[in-house]
CSV table of C-alpha atoms in Angstrom, one decimal:
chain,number,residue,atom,x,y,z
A,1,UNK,CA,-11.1,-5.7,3.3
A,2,UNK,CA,-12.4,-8.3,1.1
A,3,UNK,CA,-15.3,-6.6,0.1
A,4,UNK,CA,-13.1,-3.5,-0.5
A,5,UNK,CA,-10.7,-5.6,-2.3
A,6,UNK,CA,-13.7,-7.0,-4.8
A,7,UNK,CA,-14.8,-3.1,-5.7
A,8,UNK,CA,-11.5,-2.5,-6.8
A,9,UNK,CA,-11.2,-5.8,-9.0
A,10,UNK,CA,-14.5,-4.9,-10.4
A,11,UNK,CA,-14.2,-1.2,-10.9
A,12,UNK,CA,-16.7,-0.2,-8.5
A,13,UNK,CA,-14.8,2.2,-6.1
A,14,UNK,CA,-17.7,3.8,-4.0
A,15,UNK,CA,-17.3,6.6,-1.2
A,16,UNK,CA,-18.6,3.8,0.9
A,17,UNK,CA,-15.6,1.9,0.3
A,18,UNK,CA,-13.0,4.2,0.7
A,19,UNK,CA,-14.9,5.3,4.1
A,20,UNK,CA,-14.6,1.3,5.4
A,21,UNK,CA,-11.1,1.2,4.2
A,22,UNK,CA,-10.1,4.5,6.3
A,23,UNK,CA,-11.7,2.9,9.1
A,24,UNK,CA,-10.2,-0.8,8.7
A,25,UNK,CA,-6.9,0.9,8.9
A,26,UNK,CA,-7.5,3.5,11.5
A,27,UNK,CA,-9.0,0.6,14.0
A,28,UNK,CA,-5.9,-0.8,13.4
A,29,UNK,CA,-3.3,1.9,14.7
A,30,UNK,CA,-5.7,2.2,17.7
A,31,UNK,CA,-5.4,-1.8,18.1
A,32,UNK,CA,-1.2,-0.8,18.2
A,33,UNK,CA,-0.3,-1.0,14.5
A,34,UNK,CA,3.3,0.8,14.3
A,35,UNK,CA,2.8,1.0,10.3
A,36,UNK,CA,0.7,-0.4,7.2
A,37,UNK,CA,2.1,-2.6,4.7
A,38,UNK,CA,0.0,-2.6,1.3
A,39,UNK,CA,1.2,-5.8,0.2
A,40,UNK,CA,-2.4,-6.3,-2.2
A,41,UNK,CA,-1.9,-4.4,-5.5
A,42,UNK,CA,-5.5,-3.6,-5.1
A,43,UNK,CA,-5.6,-1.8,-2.5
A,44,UNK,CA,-2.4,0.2,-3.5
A,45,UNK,CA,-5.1,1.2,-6.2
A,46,UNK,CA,-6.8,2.7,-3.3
A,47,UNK,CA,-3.8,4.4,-2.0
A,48,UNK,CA,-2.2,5.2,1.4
A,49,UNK,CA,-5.1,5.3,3.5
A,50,UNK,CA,-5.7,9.0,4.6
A,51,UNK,CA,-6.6,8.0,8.2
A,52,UNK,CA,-2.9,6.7,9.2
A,53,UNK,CA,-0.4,8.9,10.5
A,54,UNK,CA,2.0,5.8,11.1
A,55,UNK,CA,4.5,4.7,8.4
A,56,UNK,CA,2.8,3.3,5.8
A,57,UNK,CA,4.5,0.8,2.7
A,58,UNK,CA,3.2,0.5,-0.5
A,59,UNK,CA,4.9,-3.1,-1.7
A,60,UNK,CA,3.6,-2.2,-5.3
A,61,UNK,CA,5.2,1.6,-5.0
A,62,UNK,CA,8.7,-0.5,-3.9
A,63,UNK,CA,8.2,-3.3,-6.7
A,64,UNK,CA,8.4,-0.3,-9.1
A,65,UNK,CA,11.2,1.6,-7.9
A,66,UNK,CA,13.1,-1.5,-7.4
A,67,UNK,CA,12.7,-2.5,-10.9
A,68,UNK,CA,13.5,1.2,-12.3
A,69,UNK,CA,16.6,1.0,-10.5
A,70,UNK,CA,17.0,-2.6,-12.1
A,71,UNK,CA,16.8,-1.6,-15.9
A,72,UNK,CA,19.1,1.1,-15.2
A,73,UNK,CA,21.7,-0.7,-14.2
């Protein structure tokens, strides 16, 4: 993830990335993962992996809403 992580910081998103990324969090649900947390806004740049089929949290997506519903009151 590291690697995936540094591509995003430096703006150098390849298919090869997103390809790793999918599989990181695919080996995981086989390994028993119930649901993915993306707690690193980098890799919510990358989005809900498309290889999970579990629950899956984007902290940044929450961080947002929370503070939308904040300023509103």
């Amino acid at each position: 993830l590291l690697d995936i992580i540094k591509a995003v910081k430096s703006g150098q998103i390849s298919a090869s990335h997103r390809r790793n990324y999918n599989r990181v969090c695919a080996n995981m649900a086989k390994a028993g993962a119930d649901a993915v947390v993306l707690a690193c806004t980098e890799l919510s740049v990358m989005g809900i992996p498309t290889a999970i089929r579990h629950t899956a949290v984007d902290a940044l997506d929450l961080l947002a809403e929370a503070t939308i519903r904040q300023a509103k009151g």
